[in-house]
XYZ file of C-alpha atoms in Angstrom:
422
model
C -7.767 106.796 110.135
C -8.495 109.461 107.537
C -10.290 112.714 108.179
C -13.402 111.489 106.359
C -13.941 107.721 106.646
C -12.170 104.632 107.813
C -11.086 102.454 104.940
C -12.212 99.190 106.522
C -15.766 100.091 107.493
C -16.728 103.206 105.567
C -17.779 104.804 108.869
C -16.757 108.475 109.066
C -14.056 109.282 111.576
C -16.521 111.409 113.511
C -18.623 108.306 114.274
C -15.918 105.644 114.539
C -14.856 104.158 117.860
C -11.435 105.609 118.761
C -8.541 103.141 118.752
C -5.466 105.415 118.620
C -4.173 106.589 121.996
C -4.398 110.339 122.506
C -1.141 112.210 123.026
C -0.011 114.275 126.024
C -0.339 117.527 124.047
C -4.005 116.853 123.254
C -4.701 115.875 126.865
C -2.992 119.050 128.096
C -5.114 121.302 125.902
C -8.318 119.526 126.976
C -7.129 119.856 130.574
C -6.559 123.618 130.307
C -9.856 124.188 128.462
C -11.682 122.401 131.289
C -9.816 124.422 133.929
C -10.983 127.606 132.206
C -14.559 126.324 131.925
C -14.850 125.297 135.591
C -13.156 128.485 136.750
C -15.932 130.321 134.909
C -18.543 128.230 136.750
C -17.185 127.969 140.264
C -15.401 131.278 140.825
C -18.809 133.012 140.671
C -20.581 130.243 142.635
C -18.024 130.061 145.449
C -17.159 133.734 145.878
C -18.554 136.327 143.477
C -22.272 135.480 143.476
C -22.446 135.156 147.297
C -20.640 138.488 147.727
C -22.871 140.166 145.154
C -26.017 138.680 146.718
C -24.925 140.032 150.112
C -24.276 143.483 148.656
C -27.722 143.600 147.038
C -29.687 142.128 149.963
C -27.811 141.475 153.184
C -30.892 140.228 155.036
C -31.967 137.618 152.456
C -28.607 136.809 150.886
C -29.196 133.013 150.983
C -32.537 133.341 149.186
C -31.082 135.711 146.578
C -28.183 133.339 145.933
C -30.533 130.358 145.657
C -32.801 132.235 143.230
C -29.937 133.302 140.953
C -28.293 129.868 140.932
C -31.627 128.105 140.483
C -32.502 130.080 137.328
C -29.005 129.567 135.946
C -29.055 125.845 136.596
C -32.465 125.560 134.919
C -30.915 127.104 131.794
C -28.037 124.643 132.073
C -30.483 121.727 132.088
C -31.764 122.755 128.674
C -28.544 124.078 127.153
C -26.364 121.042 127.737
C -28.305 118.334 125.867
C -29.594 120.824 123.273
C -26.126 122.025 122.300
C -24.954 118.418 122.423
C -27.671 117.374 119.982
C -26.902 120.304 117.676
C -23.183 119.497 117.691
C -23.950 115.856 116.838
C -25.648 117.196 113.694
C -23.108 119.897 112.820
C -21.325 119.393 109.490
C -19.123 122.500 109.571
C -15.747 122.344 107.875
C -14.332 123.310 111.294
C -15.728 120.109 112.817
C -18.711 119.117 114.930
C -17.579 120.312 118.365
C -15.201 123.260 117.952
C -17.776 125.831 116.742
C -19.880 125.165 119.847
C -16.864 125.300 122.152
C -15.995 128.789 120.920
C -19.599 129.990 120.758
C -20.319 128.791 124.280
C -17.219 130.523 125.644
C -18.173 133.827 124.019
C -21.759 133.703 125.337
C -20.438 132.929 128.822
C -17.990 135.834 128.616
C -20.828 138.208 127.769
C -22.786 136.890 130.753
C -19.837 137.420 133.096
C -19.503 141.016 131.904
C -23.246 141.537 132.517
C -22.753 140.224 136.059
C -19.791 142.561 136.529
C -22.097 145.578 136.310
C -25.403 144.069 137.516
C -27.260 146.665 139.655
C -30.205 144.427 140.610
C -31.070 140.801 141.309
C -32.957 140.611 138.000
C -29.849 141.600 136.028
C -27.812 139.115 138.078
C -30.233 136.380 136.986
C -29.915 137.388 133.313
C -26.129 137.425 133.505
C -25.878 134.083 135.299
C -28.306 132.469 132.840
C -26.049 133.581 129.979
C -23.023 132.193 131.802
C -24.686 128.850 132.485
C -26.052 128.574 128.957
C -22.700 129.359 127.367
C -20.544 127.240 129.660
C -22.874 124.258 129.444
C -22.773 124.465 125.670
C -18.975 124.529 125.901
C -19.102 121.627 128.360
C -21.260 119.519 126.040
C -18.742 119.994 123.229
C -15.658 119.350 125.389
C -17.056 116.263 127.099
C -17.889 114.729 123.729
C -14.131 114.683 123.113
C -13.864 111.642 125.404
C -16.014 109.237 123.360
C -14.914 110.961 120.123
C -11.164 110.678 120.677
C -10.188 108.542 123.677
C -9.867 104.724 123.417
C -11.308 102.683 126.280
C -7.894 101.817 127.750
C -7.216 105.535 128.408
C -10.671 106.599 129.570
C -10.068 106.636 133.321
C -6.738 108.491 133.012
C -8.247 111.178 130.778
C -11.370 111.220 132.942
C -9.130 111.766 135.943
C -7.499 114.730 134.225
C -10.939 116.211 133.513
C -11.846 115.724 137.169
C -8.598 117.363 138.277
C -9.282 120.234 135.868
C -12.689 120.749 137.463
C -11.145 121.039 140.902
C -8.200 123.164 139.798
C -10.621 125.472 138.035
C -12.509 125.759 141.313
C -9.394 126.409 143.403
C -7.705 128.746 140.922
C -10.981 130.584 140.436
C -11.286 131.185 144.161
C -7.655 132.345 144.392
C -7.906 134.640 141.366
C -11.152 136.314 142.352
C -10.228 136.755 146.025
C -6.965 138.419 144.983
C -8.647 140.573 142.328
C -11.536 141.423 144.665
C -9.053 142.738 147.206
C -7.425 144.956 144.580
C -10.184 146.138 142.254
C -13.609 144.756 143.220
C -16.327 142.687 141.563
C -16.306 144.133 137.996
C -12.664 143.291 137.315
C -12.977 139.889 139.010
C -15.840 138.904 136.702
C -13.983 140.314 133.673
C -10.846 138.294 134.472
C -12.982 135.129 134.594
C -14.447 136.012 131.188
C -10.991 136.411 129.659
C -9.739 133.096 131.041
C -12.783 131.222 129.684
C -12.263 132.596 126.166
C -8.502 131.896 126.185
C -8.985 128.289 127.344
C -11.545 127.596 124.623
C -9.459 129.292 121.911
C -6.301 127.301 122.681
C -8.145 123.976 122.510
C -9.944 124.839 119.278
C -6.873 126.220 117.512
C -4.496 123.367 118.368
C -6.589 120.170 118.310
C -8.323 118.316 115.468
C -12.092 117.949 115.242
C -13.386 115.449 112.697
C -15.969 116.733 110.232
C -19.259 114.858 109.912
C -20.127 114.283 106.221
C -23.563 115.664 105.397
C -24.828 112.274 104.232
C -24.279 110.861 107.748
C -26.165 113.632 109.538
C -29.373 112.438 111.252
C -32.516 113.889 109.666
C -33.920 117.176 110.945
C -37.387 115.752 111.591
C -38.937 117.481 114.602
C -40.531 114.338 116.002
C -37.266 112.403 115.694
C -35.229 115.251 117.184
C -37.545 115.454 120.196
C -37.516 111.679 120.522
C -33.704 111.710 120.559
C -33.753 113.665 123.813
C -35.229 110.627 125.551
C -32.988 107.702 126.450
C -35.260 104.862 127.498
C -34.283 103.380 130.900
C -35.938 100.138 129.817
C -33.887 99.915 126.620
C -30.663 101.251 128.157
C -30.820 100.367 131.889
C -27.077 100.706 132.455
C -27.181 104.270 131.169
C -30.085 105.038 133.522
C -28.424 103.541 136.603
C -25.083 105.227 135.864
C -26.876 108.561 135.332
C -28.698 108.175 138.655
C -25.453 107.409 140.468
C -23.815 110.462 138.903
C -26.752 112.660 139.905
C -26.657 111.558 143.546
C -22.889 112.065 143.829
C -23.211 115.571 142.405
C -26.201 116.349 144.624
C -24.191 115.286 147.661
C -21.256 117.395 146.489
C -23.558 120.392 145.914
C -25.028 120.095 149.410
C -21.505 119.924 150.790
C -19.883 122.786 148.851
C -22.344 125.416 147.557
C -22.764 127.175 150.908
C -19.253 126.759 152.327
C -18.628 130.503 152.468
C -21.765 131.051 154.536
C -20.951 127.925 156.621
C -17.568 129.353 157.589
C -19.108 132.734 158.260
C -22.288 131.772 160.145
C -21.652 128.309 161.695
C -17.890 128.082 162.208
C -17.605 131.866 162.846
C -14.222 131.909 161.170
C -12.754 135.405 161.317
C -11.812 135.588 157.611
C -14.230 133.302 155.705
C -12.900 134.157 152.220
C -9.352 133.125 153.116
C -10.721 130.180 155.084
C -12.485 129.042 151.932
C -9.214 129.311 150.001
C -7.440 127.126 152.557
C -10.202 124.500 152.459
C -10.297 124.489 148.678
C -6.515 124.198 148.522
C -6.556 121.084 150.707
C -9.514 119.759 148.729
C -7.695 120.350 145.444
C -4.438 118.642 146.419
C -6.331 115.612 147.705
C -8.533 115.529 144.595
C -5.499 115.435 142.314
C -4.067 112.504 144.255
C -7.358 110.622 144.279
C -7.980 111.173 140.573
C -4.486 110.194 139.450
C -4.331 107.020 141.527
C -7.883 105.881 140.824
C -7.539 106.631 137.103
C -4.281 104.713 136.782
C -5.371 101.625 138.708
C -8.859 101.596 137.187
C -7.496 101.597 133.621
C -4.906 98.986 134.576
C -7.513 96.651 136.089
C -10.412 97.528 133.797
C -12.663 97.886 136.875
C -14.769 100.949 137.700
C -17.420 100.083 140.298
C -15.132 99.303 143.272
C -13.611 102.770 142.976
C -17.051 104.393 142.904
C -18.023 102.491 146.060
C -14.894 103.567 147.945
C -15.167 107.160 146.704
C -18.785 107.537 147.802
C -17.942 106.128 151.238
C -15.069 108.568 151.730
C -17.224 111.528 150.637
C -19.977 110.462 153.041
C -17.440 110.240 155.878
C -16.306 113.809 155.178
C -19.896 115.043 155.345
C -20.603 113.116 158.554
C -17.632 114.767 160.262
C -19.273 118.135 159.631
C -22.594 116.796 160.900
C -20.979 116.015 164.240
C -18.627 118.992 164.605
C -18.911 122.463 163.033
C -15.432 123.720 163.826
C -12.461 124.989 161.862
C -10.165 121.992 162.634
C -12.859 119.516 161.546
C -13.505 121.542 158.392
C -9.789 121.268 157.614
C -9.928 117.483 158.100
C -13.112 117.069 156.022
C -11.802 119.051 153.037
C -9.108 116.581 151.866
C -11.413 113.610 152.551
C -14.074 115.104 150.310
C -11.401 115.943 147.743
C -9.823 112.490 147.514
C -13.272 110.895 147.316
C -14.575 113.195 144.603
C -11.319 112.967 142.641
C -11.383 109.162 142.663
C -15.044 109.207 141.662
C -14.586 111.645 138.773
C -11.694 109.639 137.336
C -13.696 106.439 137.026
C -17.154 107.966 136.563
C -16.401 109.522 133.191
C -14.910 106.233 132.028
C -17.966 104.316 133.232
C -20.416 106.799 131.725
C -18.586 106.803 128.394
C -18.791 103.004 128.278
C -22.604 102.998 128.673
C -23.403 105.621 126.018
C -26.175 104.242 123.763
C -24.949 105.293 120.271
C -21.947 106.935 118.602
C -24.265 109.076 116.463
C -25.582 110.884 119.562
C -22.473 111.067 121.738
C -22.640 114.760 122.611
C -26.399 114.718 123.151
C -26.129 111.678 125.421
C -23.247 113.258 127.291
C -25.415 116.360 127.512
C -28.055 114.260 129.225
C -25.354 112.933 131.555
C -24.295 116.506 132.246
C -27.827 117.201 133.454
C -26.730 115.089 136.415
C -24.124 117.827 137.019
C -26.548 120.718 136.470
C -29.752 119.462 138.053
C -28.225 119.354 141.560
C -27.505 123.070 141.123
C -31.272 123.537 140.799
C -32.261 121.086 143.514
C -29.614 121.995 146.100
C -30.323 125.780 146.194
C -34.058 125.043 146.476
C -33.668 122.478 149.263
C -30.790 124.053 151.187
C -32.826 126.923 152.751
C -35.434 124.344 153.845
C -32.765 122.044 155.293
C -31.119 124.932 157.118
C -34.440 126.166 158.509
C -36.200 122.888 159.337
C -33.685 120.004 159.465
C -31.176 121.150 162.037
C -29.224 123.843 160.211
C -25.824 122.969 158.762
C -25.698 119.509 160.430
C -28.898 118.648 158.560
C -27.425 119.959 155.296
C -24.283 117.831 155.618
C -26.360 114.809 156.672
C -28.283 115.173 153.393
C -24.923 115.261 151.588
C -23.880 111.987 153.242
C -27.186 110.262 152.422
C -26.985 111.306 148.753
C -23.452 110.007 148.274
C -24.200 106.709 150.015
C -27.260 106.208 147.816
C -24.969 106.601 144.793
C -23.014 103.546 145.931
C -26.232 101.516 145.904
C -27.207 102.698 142.426
C -23.833 101.924 140.822
C -24.198 98.265 141.784
C -27.077 98.022 139.288
C -24.800 98.865 136.310
C -24.147 95.484 134.640
C -22.021 96.347 131.588
C -19.163 97.801 133.621
C -17.134 95.909 136.219
C-alpha cells in the first residue's frame, strides 16, 4: 500500500480498510501513548482532584469534586467528536491524526499546570476543562488508529492492549502522584503528569506513520453537512446505536464503582490510610485487568466472537459491585478489586473490536470514534451528578454500588441487540 492511494482501488491509504498486520513496535508505541493519556486523566480523578477539593472545602468536598469533574466531562463530550471530525478532514503533510495528538497533549499539559497552582474552585474548573479538552482530543486521534491501521483479525488483541494501557495509566498515575505528593505536594504531582502526557504523545507521533489525506478526498466544509455528520442515525445504523449504548452503560457502572473509591475507603470502610489503600486496590485491579484483557483478546480474535465475552465481563463486574453492596469492609474491597479488574479488562479487549466493526464509514472514523468516546465521557458527567443523590437518598455507598451493578447488567442486555457482530 503506498502512502497516497492503493493501486487496485484508487482509494487513498487514509481511507482504505487495513489489511497488513501491525507490528509489535507500533503496538508498543500506541500502548505507551495510551498509558500517558490515561495517567493524565485518572491520576487527577483518583487522587489529586479529591485532595485538592478537600483542601479548598473540607465540608463540601464531594460537591466540589462533582462540580469540577462535571464541567470537565461536559467539555470532553464536545471535544472528542469535534476533534475527531476535524482530524477526519485534516490534510496536513504530517498526517490526519498526529497534529491533533500533539496539540491535545500540549493543551492538557497547560491545564495540568493551571491545576497545580489553582487557588480557587473556579480556577480548578478552568484547569480541568483544559485537561479534559486536550486529552479527549488526543484520545480521538489515538483511537482512530485502530480502524485506520489494525486489520480485523488483530482488533481484539490491540483493543486489549489499549484496555490494559488505560488501567496501567490509572495504576501508575496513582503510584506516581502518591509518591510525589508525599515528597513535594500537589504542584509537582500535577507537573509530573503533564510531562508524562507530552512525552507519550511525542514518542508515538515521532516514530509511527500517519497517512496523509489528499485534499481531493476531504469532505466538503459545508456547515449543514458538518453538523449533520455529528448525528449517526440509530435507525440507519442500529448496530452502532446498540453497541454505543452497551459501552455507555458499562462505563457508567465503572464510574459509579471507581470515582469515589478514595472517599469510600475513608468514610465507609474507615481504612486508616486511604491513599495507600487505594494503591493496593488499584494494583490488584490492574493485575487482574491485564489478565482479563490478554485472555479475552486472544480467544476473541481466535474465535471471531465478541458478544459472549461482553456478557461474561458484565456479569463479573456486577458481581464485584454486589459484594460491596453487601459488605463495606477492607477484605471485601480487596476481593472486589480483582473481580472488577478482570471483568473490565475482558470487556475492553472485545469492546473496541466490536465498536470498530460497527463504524458506519471509513471517511468519518475519528468522528464516529469520537461519538463512541462520548460513552466514556458522558458517565463522568452523569456519575458525579447522581452520586451525591445516591449517597444521600439511596442508602449511601451500598446504593451507589447497587447502581453500578444494575448499569453493567443492563449492558449485557443491550449487547444482545447488536446483529453484525457475533
